[in-house]
Coordinates of N, CA and C in Angstrom, one line a residue:
A1 N 56.1 -47.7 -43.9 CA 56.9 -46.9 -44.7 C 58.3 -46.7 -44.1
N2 N 58.4 -46.7 -42.8 CA 59.7 -46.5 -42.1 C 60.5 -47.8 -42.0
N3 N 59.9 -49.0 -42.2 CA 60.5 -50.2 -42.1 C 60.0 -51.2 -43.1
P4 N 60.2 -50.9 -44.4 CA 59.6 -51.7 -45.5 C 59.9 -53.1 -45.6
K5 N 61.0 -53.6 -45.0 CA 61.4 -55.0 -45.1 C 61.0 -55.8 -43.9
S6 N 60.2 -55.2 -43.0 CA 59.8 -55.9 -41.8 C 58.7 -56.9 -42.1
A7 N 58.5 -57.9 -41.2 CA 57.4 -58.9 -41.3 C 56.0 -58.2 -41.3
V8 N 55.9 -57.1 -40.5 CA 54.6 -56.4 -40.5 C 54.3 -55.8 -41.8
A9 N 55.3 -55.2 -42.4 CA 55.1 -54.5 -43.8 C 54.7 -55.6 -44.8
E10 N 55.4 -56.8 -44.7 CA 55.0 -57.8 -45.6 C 53.6 -58.4 -45.4
S11 N 53.2 -58.4 -44.2 CA 51.8 -58.8 -43.9 C 50.8 -57.9 -44.5
F12 N 51.1 -56.6 -44.5 CA 50.2 -55.6 -45.1 C 50.2 -55.7 -46.6
R13 N 51.4 -56.1 -47.2 CA 51.4 -56.3 -48.6 C 50.6 -57.5 -49.0
A14 N 50.6 -58.6 -48.1 CA 49.7 -59.7 -48.4 C 48.3 -59.3 -48.3
L15 N 47.9 -58.5 -47.3 CA 46.5 -58.0 -47.2 C 46.1 -57.2 -48.5
R16 N 47.0 -56.4 -48.9 CA 46.8 -55.6 -50.2 C 46.5 -56.5 -51.4
T17 N 47.3 -57.6 -51.5 CA 47.2 -58.6 -52.6 C 45.9 -59.3 -52.5
N18 N 45.5 -59.7 -51.3 CA 44.2 -60.4 -51.1 C 43.0 -59.5 -51.4
L19 N 43.1 -58.3 -50.9 CA 42.0 -57.4 -51.2 C 41.9 -57.1 -52.7
N20 N 43.0 -57.0 -53.4 CA 43.0 -56.9 -54.9 C 42.2 -58.0 -55.5
Y21 N 42.5 -59.2 -55.0 CA 41.8 -60.4 -55.5 C 40.3 -60.3 -55.3
F22 N 39.9 -60.0 -54.0 CA 38.4 -59.9 -53.7 C 37.8 -58.7 -54.4
L23 N 38.5 -57.7 -54.7 CA 37.9 -56.5 -55.4 C 37.9 -56.7 -56.9
G24 N 38.5 -57.8 -57.4 CA 38.4 -58.1 -58.8 C 39.2 -57.1 -59.7
G25 N 40.2 -56.5 -59.1 CA 41.1 -55.5 -59.9 C 40.3 -54.3 -60.3
K26 N 39.3 -53.9 -59.5 CA 38.6 -52.6 -59.8 C 39.5 -51.4 -59.8
D27 N 39.2 -50.5 -60.7 CA 40.1 -49.3 -60.7 C 39.9 -48.4 -59.5
K28 N 38.7 -48.3 -59.0 CA 38.3 -47.5 -57.9 C 37.7 -48.3 -56.8
S29 N 38.2 -48.3 -55.6 CA 37.6 -49.1 -54.5 C 37.5 -48.4 -53.2
V30 N 36.4 -48.7 -52.5 CA 36.2 -48.2 -51.1 C 36.3 -49.4 -50.2
I31 N 37.2 -49.3 -49.2 CA 37.4 -50.4 -48.3 C 37.1 -49.8 -46.9
L32 N 36.3 -50.5 -46.2 CA 35.8 -50.2 -44.8 C 36.6 -51.0 -43.8
I33 N 37.2 -50.4 -42.8 CA 37.9 -51.1 -41.8 C 37.1 -51.0 -40.5
T34 N 36.7 -52.1 -39.9 CA 36.0 -52.0 -38.6 C 36.3 -53.2 -37.7
S35 N 35.7 -53.2 -36.6 CA 35.9 -54.3 -35.6 C 34.7 -54.2 -34.6
S36 N 34.7 -55.1 -33.7 CA 33.5 -55.1 -32.7 C 33.8 -54.1 -31.6
I37 N 35.0 -54.0 -31.1 CA 35.3 -53.2 -29.9 C 36.5 -52.3 -30.1
S38 N 36.8 -51.4 -29.3 CA 37.9 -50.5 -29.3 C 39.2 -51.3 -29.1
G39 N 40.3 -50.9 -29.6 CA 41.6 -51.4 -29.3 C 42.0 -52.7 -30.1
E40 N 41.3 -53.0 -31.2 CA 41.6 -54.2 -31.9 C 42.5 -53.9 -33.1
G41 N 42.8 -52.7 -33.4 CA 43.8 -52.4 -34.4 C 43.2 -51.8 -35.7
K42 N 42.0 -51.2 -35.7 CA 41.4 -50.6 -36.9 C 42.3 -49.5 -37.4
T43 N 42.7 -48.6 -36.6 CA 43.5 -47.4 -37.1 C 44.8 -47.9 -37.5
F44 N 45.5 -48.8 -36.8 CA 46.8 -49.3 -37.2 C 46.7 -50.0 -38.6
T45 N 45.6 -50.8 -38.8 CA 45.4 -51.4 -40.0 C 45.2 -50.4 -41.1
T46 N 44.3 -49.4 -40.9 CA 44.0 -48.4 -41.9 C 45.3 -47.7 -42.3
I47 N 46.1 -47.2 -41.4 CA 47.3 -46.5 -41.7 C 48.3 -47.3 -42.5
N48 N 48.5 -48.5 -42.1 CA 49.5 -49.4 -42.8 C 49.0 -49.9 -44.1
L49 N 47.7 -50.2 -44.2 CA 47.1 -50.6 -45.5 C 47.2 -49.5 -46.5
G50 N 46.8 -48.3 -46.0 CA 46.8 -47.1 -46.9 C 48.2 -46.8 -47.4
T51 N 49.2 -47.0 -46.5 CA 50.6 -46.8 -46.9 C 51.1 -47.7 -48.0
V52 N 50.8 -49.0 -47.8 CA 51.3 -50.0 -48.8 C 50.6 -49.9 -50.1
V53 N 49.3 -49.5 -50.1 CA 48.6 -49.2 -51.3 C 49.2 -48.0 -52.0
A54 N 49.4 -46.9 -51.3 CA 50.0 -45.7 -51.8 C 51.4 -46.0 -52.4
M55 N 52.1 -46.9 -51.8 CA 53.5 -47.2 -52.3 C 53.4 -47.8 -53.7
T56 N 52.3 -48.3 -54.2 CA 52.2 -48.9 -55.5 C 51.9 -47.8 -56.5
G57 N 51.8 -46.6 -56.1 CA 51.5 -45.5 -57.0 C 50.0 -45.2 -57.1
K58 N 49.2 -45.9 -56.4 CA 47.7 -45.6 -56.4 C 47.4 -44.4 -55.4
K59 N 46.7 -43.5 -55.9 CA 46.3 -42.3 -55.2 C 45.3 -42.8 -54.1
T60 N 45.6 -42.7 -52.8 CA 44.9 -43.3 -51.7 C 44.4 -42.2 -50.7
L61 N 43.2 -42.3 -50.3 CA 42.6 -41.4 -49.3 C 42.2 -42.3 -48.1
I62 N 42.7 -41.9 -47.0 CA 42.2 -42.4 -45.7 C 41.2 -41.5 -45.1
V63 N 40.0 -42.1 -44.7 CA 39.0 -41.3 -44.2 C 38.8 -41.7 -42.7
G64 N 38.9 -40.7 -41.8 CA 38.7 -41.0 -40.4 C 37.2 -40.8 -40.1
A65 N 36.4 -41.9 -40.2 CA 35.0 -41.8 -40.0 C 34.6 -41.9 -38.5
D66 N 35.6 -42.0 -37.6 CA 35.3 -42.1 -36.2 C 35.2 -40.6 -35.7
M67 N 34.0 -40.0 -35.8 CA 33.9 -38.6 -35.5 C 33.7 -38.4 -34.0
R68 N 33.5 -39.5 -33.3 CA 33.3 -39.3 -31.8 C 34.7 -39.2 -31.1
R69 N 35.6 -40.0 -31.6 CA 37.0 -40.0 -31.1 C 38.0 -39.9 -32.2
P70 N 38.1 -38.7 -32.9 CA 39.0 -38.6 -34.0 C 40.5 -38.6 -33.5
K71 N 41.3 -39.5 -34.1 CA 42.7 -39.6 -33.7 C 43.7 -39.9 -34.8
L72 N 43.2 -40.2 -36.0 CA 44.0 -40.5 -37.1 C 45.0 -39.4 -37.4
F73 N 44.6 -38.2 -37.4 CA 45.4 -37.1 -37.7 C 46.7 -37.0 -36.9
D74 N 46.7 -37.5 -35.7 CA 47.9 -37.5 -34.8 C 49.0 -38.3 -35.4
S75 N 48.6 -39.5 -36.0 CA 49.6 -40.4 -36.5 C 50.3 -39.8 -37.7
F76 N 49.7 -38.8 -38.4 CA 50.4 -38.2 -39.5 C 50.9 -36.8 -39.2
D77 N 50.9 -36.4 -38.0 CA 51.3 -35.0 -37.5 C 50.5 -34.0 -38.3
L78 N 49.2 -34.2 -38.5 CA 48.3 -33.3 -39.1 C 47.3 -32.7 -38.1
T79 N 46.4 -31.9 -38.6 CA 45.4 -31.2 -37.7 C 44.0 -31.9 -37.9
N80 N 43.1 -31.5 -37.0 CA 41.8 -31.9 -37.0 C 40.8 -30.7 -37.0
D81 N 41.3 -29.6 -37.5 CA 40.5 -28.4 -37.5 C 39.3 -28.5 -38.4
A82 N 39.4 -29.2 -39.6 CA 38.3 -29.4 -40.5 C 38.5 -30.9 -40.9
G83 N 37.4 -31.6 -41.1 CA 37.4 -33.0 -41.5 C 36.1 -33.4 -41.9
L84 N 35.8 -34.7 -41.8 CA 34.6 -35.3 -42.3 C 33.4 -34.7 -41.7
S85 N 33.4 -34.4 -40.4 CA 32.2 -33.8 -39.8 C 32.0 -32.4 -40.4
S86 N 33.0 -31.7 -40.7 CA 32.9 -30.3 -41.3 C 32.2 -30.4 -42.6
Y87 N 32.7 -31.4 -43.4 CA 32.1 -31.6 -44.8 C 30.6 -32.0 -44.7
L88 N 30.4 -33.0 -43.9 CA 29.0 -33.5 -43.8 C 28.0 -32.5 -43.2
A89 N 28.5 -31.6 -42.4 CA 27.6 -30.6 -41.8 C 27.5 -29.3 -42.7
G90 N 28.2 -29.4 -43.9 CA 28.2 -28.3 -44.8 C 29.0 -27.1 -44.4
L91 N 30.0 -27.3 -43.6 CA 30.8 -26.2 -43.1 C 32.2 -26.1 -43.8
A92 N 32.5 -27.1 -44.7 CA 33.7 -27.1 -45.4 C 33.5 -27.8 -46.7
S93 N 34.3 -27.4 -47.7 CA 34.2 -28.1 -49.0 C 35.1 -29.4 -49.0
F94 N 34.9 -30.2 -50.0 CA 35.7 -31.4 -50.2 C 37.2 -31.1 -50.2
Q95 N 37.6 -30.1 -50.9 CA 39.0 -29.7 -51.0 C 39.6 -29.2 -49.7
E96 N 38.7 -28.5 -48.9 CA 39.2 -28.0 -47.6 C 39.5 -29.0 -46.6
V97 N 38.9 -30.2 -46.7 CA 39.1 -31.3 -45.7 C 40.2 -32.3 -46.0
I98 N 40.7 -32.2 -47.2 CA 41.8 -33.2 -47.6 C 43.1 -32.6 -47.2
Q99 N 43.9 -33.5 -46.6 CA 45.3 -33.1 -46.1 C 46.3 -34.1 -46.8
S100 N 47.4 -33.5 -47.2 CA 48.5 -34.4 -47.7 C 49.3 -34.9 -46.5
T101 N 49.8 -36.2 -46.7 CA 50.7 -36.8 -45.7 C 52.1 -36.7 -46.3
K102 N 53.1 -37.2 -45.5 CA 54.5 -37.2 -45.9 C 54.7 -38.3 -47.0
Q103 N 53.8 -39.3 -47.0 CA 53.9 -40.4 -47.9 C 53.4 -40.0 -49.3
D104 N 54.1 -40.2 -50.4 CA 53.6 -40.0 -51.7 C 52.3 -40.7 -51.9
N105 N 51.3 -40.1 -52.6 CA 50.1 -40.7 -53.0 C 49.1 -41.0 -51.8
L106 N 49.4 -40.5 -50.6 CA 48.6 -40.8 -49.5 C 48.0 -39.5 -48.9
F107 N 46.7 -39.5 -48.8 CA 46.0 -38.3 -48.3 C 45.1 -38.7 -47.1
L108 N 44.7 -37.7 -46.3 CA 43.8 -37.9 -45.2 C 42.7 -37.0 -45.1
V109 N 41.5 -37.5 -44.7 CA 40.4 -36.6 -44.2 C 40.2 -37.1 -42.8
S110 N 40.5 -36.2 -41.8 CA 40.4 -36.6 -40.4 C 38.9 -36.6 -40.1
G111 N 38.6 -37.0 -38.9 CA 37.2 -37.0 -38.4 C 36.6 -35.6 -38.3
G112 N 37.4 -34.6 -38.0 CA 37.0 -33.2 -37.8 C 36.5 -33.0 -36.4
P113 N 36.1 -31.8 -36.1 CA 35.6 -31.4 -34.8 C 34.4 -32.3 -34.4
V114 N 34.4 -32.8 -33.2 CA 33.4 -33.7 -32.7 C 32.0 -33.1 -32.8
P115 N 31.1 -33.6 -33.6 CA 29.7 -33.1 -33.8 C 28.8 -33.6 -32.7
P116 N 27.6 -33.0 -32.5 CA 26.7 -33.5 -31.6 C 25.9 -34.7 -32.1
N117 N 25.9 -34.9 -33.5 CA 25.1 -35.9 -34.1 C 25.8 -36.7 -35.2
P118 N 26.9 -37.4 -34.9 CA 27.7 -38.1 -35.9 C 26.9 -39.2 -36.7
A119 N 26.0 -39.9 -36.0 CA 25.2 -41.0 -36.7 C 24.3 -40.3 -37.7
E120 N 23.7 -39.2 -37.4 CA 22.8 -38.6 -38.3 C 23.5 -38.0 -39.5
L121 N 24.7 -37.4 -39.3 CA 25.5 -36.9 -40.3 C 25.9 -38.0 -41.3
L122 N 26.3 -39.1 -40.9 CA 26.7 -40.2 -41.7 C 25.5 -40.8 -42.5
L123 N 24.3 -40.7 -42.0 CA 23.1 -41.2 -42.7 C 22.6 -40.2 -43.8
G124 N 23.0 -39.0 -43.7 CA 22.5 -38.0 -44.7 C 23.1 -38.2 -46.1
D125 N 22.5 -37.5 -47.0 CA 23.0 -37.5 -48.4 C 24.4 -37.1 -48.6
S126 N 24.9 -36.3 -47.7 CA 26.3 -35.8 -47.9 C 27.4 -36.8 -47.9
M127 N 27.2 -38.0 -47.2 CA 28.2 -39.0 -47.1 C 28.3 -39.6 -48.5
G128 N 27.2 -39.9 -49.2 CA 27.3 -40.4 -50.5 C 28.0 -39.5 -51.5
K129 N 27.6 -38.2 -51.4 CA 28.3 -37.2 -52.2 C 29.8 -37.1 -51.9
F130 N 30.1 -37.2 -50.7 CA 31.5 -37.1 -50.3 C 32.3 -38.3 -51.0
L131 N 31.7 -39.5 -50.9 CA 32.4 -40.6 -51.5 C 32.4 -40.6 -53.0
E132 N 31.4 -40.0 -53.6 CA 31.4 -39.9 -55.1 C 32.5 -38.9 -55.5
E133 N 32.7 -37.8 -54.8 CA 33.7 -36.9 -55.1 C 35.1 -37.5 -54.9
A134 N 35.2 -38.3 -53.8 CA 36.5 -39.0 -53.5 C 36.8 -40.0 -54.6
K135 N 35.9 -40.7 -55.1 CA 36.1 -41.7 -56.2 C 36.6 -41.0 -57.5
R136 N 36.2 -39.8 -57.7 CA 36.7 -39.1 -58.9 C 38.2 -38.7 -58.8
M137 N 38.7 -38.5 -57.5 CA 40.0 -38.1 -57.3 C 41.0 -39.2 -56.9
F138 N 40.5 -40.2 -56.3 CA 41.4 -41.2 -55.7 C 41.1 -42.6 -56.2
D139 N 42.1 -43.5 -56.2 CA 42.0 -44.8 -56.7 C 41.4 -45.7 -55.5
Y140 N 41.9 -45.5 -54.3 CA 41.5 -46.2 -53.2 C 41.0 -45.3 -52.1
I141 N 39.9 -45.6 -51.4 CA 39.4 -44.9 -50.3 C 39.3 -45.9 -49.2
I142 N 40.0 -45.7 -48.1 CA 40.1 -46.6 -47.0 C 39.4 -45.9 -45.8
I143 N 38.3 -46.4 -45.3 CA 37.6 -45.7 -44.2 C 37.8 -46.4 -42.9
D144 N 38.3 -45.6 -41.9 CA 38.5 -46.1 -40.6 C 37.3 -45.8 -39.8
T145 N 36.6 -46.8 -39.2 CA 35.3 -46.5 -38.5 C 35.4 -46.8 -37.0
P146 N 34.4 -46.4 -36.3 CA 34.4 -46.8 -34.9 C 33.9 -48.2 -34.8
P147 N 34.0 -48.8 -33.6 CA 33.6 -50.2 -33.4 C 32.1 -50.4 -33.6
M148 N 31.8 -51.5 -34.3 CA 30.4 -51.9 -34.6 C 29.6 -52.2 -33.4
A149 N 30.2 -52.8 -32.4 CA 29.4 -53.2 -31.2 C 29.0 -52.1 -30.3
I150 N 29.6 -50.9 -30.5 CA 29.4 -49.8 -29.7 C 28.5 -48.7 -30.3
V151 N 28.7 -48.4 -31.6 CA 27.8 -47.5 -32.3 C 27.5 -48.0 -33.7
T152 N 26.5 -47.4 -34.3 CA 26.0 -47.9 -35.6 C 26.7 -47.3 -36.8
D153 N 27.7 -46.4 -36.6 CA 28.3 -45.7 -37.7 C 28.9 -46.5 -38.8
A154 N 29.6 -47.6 -38.5 CA 30.2 -48.4 -39.5 C 29.1 -49.1 -40.4
L155 N 28.1 -49.5 -39.7 CA 27.0 -50.2 -40.4 C 26.3 -49.2 -41.4
S156 N 26.2 -47.9 -40.9 CA 25.5 -46.9 -41.8 C 26.3 -46.7 -43.1
I157 N 27.6 -46.7 -43.0 CA 28.4 -46.4 -44.2 C 28.9 -47.6 -45.0
S158 N 28.5 -48.8 -44.4 CA 29.0 -50.1 -45.1 C 28.4 -50.2 -46.5
T159 N 27.2 -49.6 -46.7 CA 26.6 -49.8 -48.0 C 27.4 -49.1 -49.1
Y160 N 28.3 -48.2 -48.8 CA 29.2 -47.6 -49.8 C 30.5 -48.4 -50.1
A161 N 30.8 -49.3 -49.2 CA 32.0 -50.1 -49.3 C 32.0 -51.2 -50.4
D162 N 33.1 -51.3 -51.1 CA 33.2 -52.5 -52.0 C 33.7 -53.7 -51.2
H163 N 34.4 -53.5 -50.1 CA 34.8 -54.6 -49.3 C 35.0 -54.1 -47.9
T164 N 34.7 -55.0 -46.9 CA 34.9 -54.7 -45.5 C 36.0 -55.6 -44.9
V165 N 36.9 -55.0 -44.2 CA 37.9 -55.7 -43.4 C 37.5 -55.6 -42.0
F166 N 37.2 -56.8 -41.4 CA 36.7 -56.8 -40.0 C 37.9 -57.3 -39.1
I167 N 38.4 -56.5 -38.3 CA 39.6 -56.8 -37.4 C 39.1 -57.5 -36.2
I168 N 39.8 -58.6 -35.9 CA 39.6 -59.4 -34.7 C 40.9 -59.5 -33.9

């Protein structure tokens, strides 16, 4: 958003176009972003893909599903007081965990306070309910997950995704 004419911005536009092809032009899409290990660019990709999608006028929700090491909120100068862990544990409503960003059409659900049982929270019925509610409000839901080689979280929620982007 800060440098829309850069080569990096154009690369994310190309990714957006390719995803649109793979998704078959669906009105509502859930995209999972993952990789095998930490530091490969999952969060960077999530933020920038979410931004270029939102720039097209599509209402976009970024979900920080890394509840063990939540950090997405920092990139948007937002808080992590309530987030995905709060919703899944039944401590907050859907509306209470959604935060607006400075970018038009772009919203965030942070990971929330670190729970003692993130894998179990993701496997419960609440994750499906969360995404159903998100699909009613948003055109695109982009989920930033922890690395697959370290924890099972991304695999647990991959069944909800229309497409997975695996960062190498």
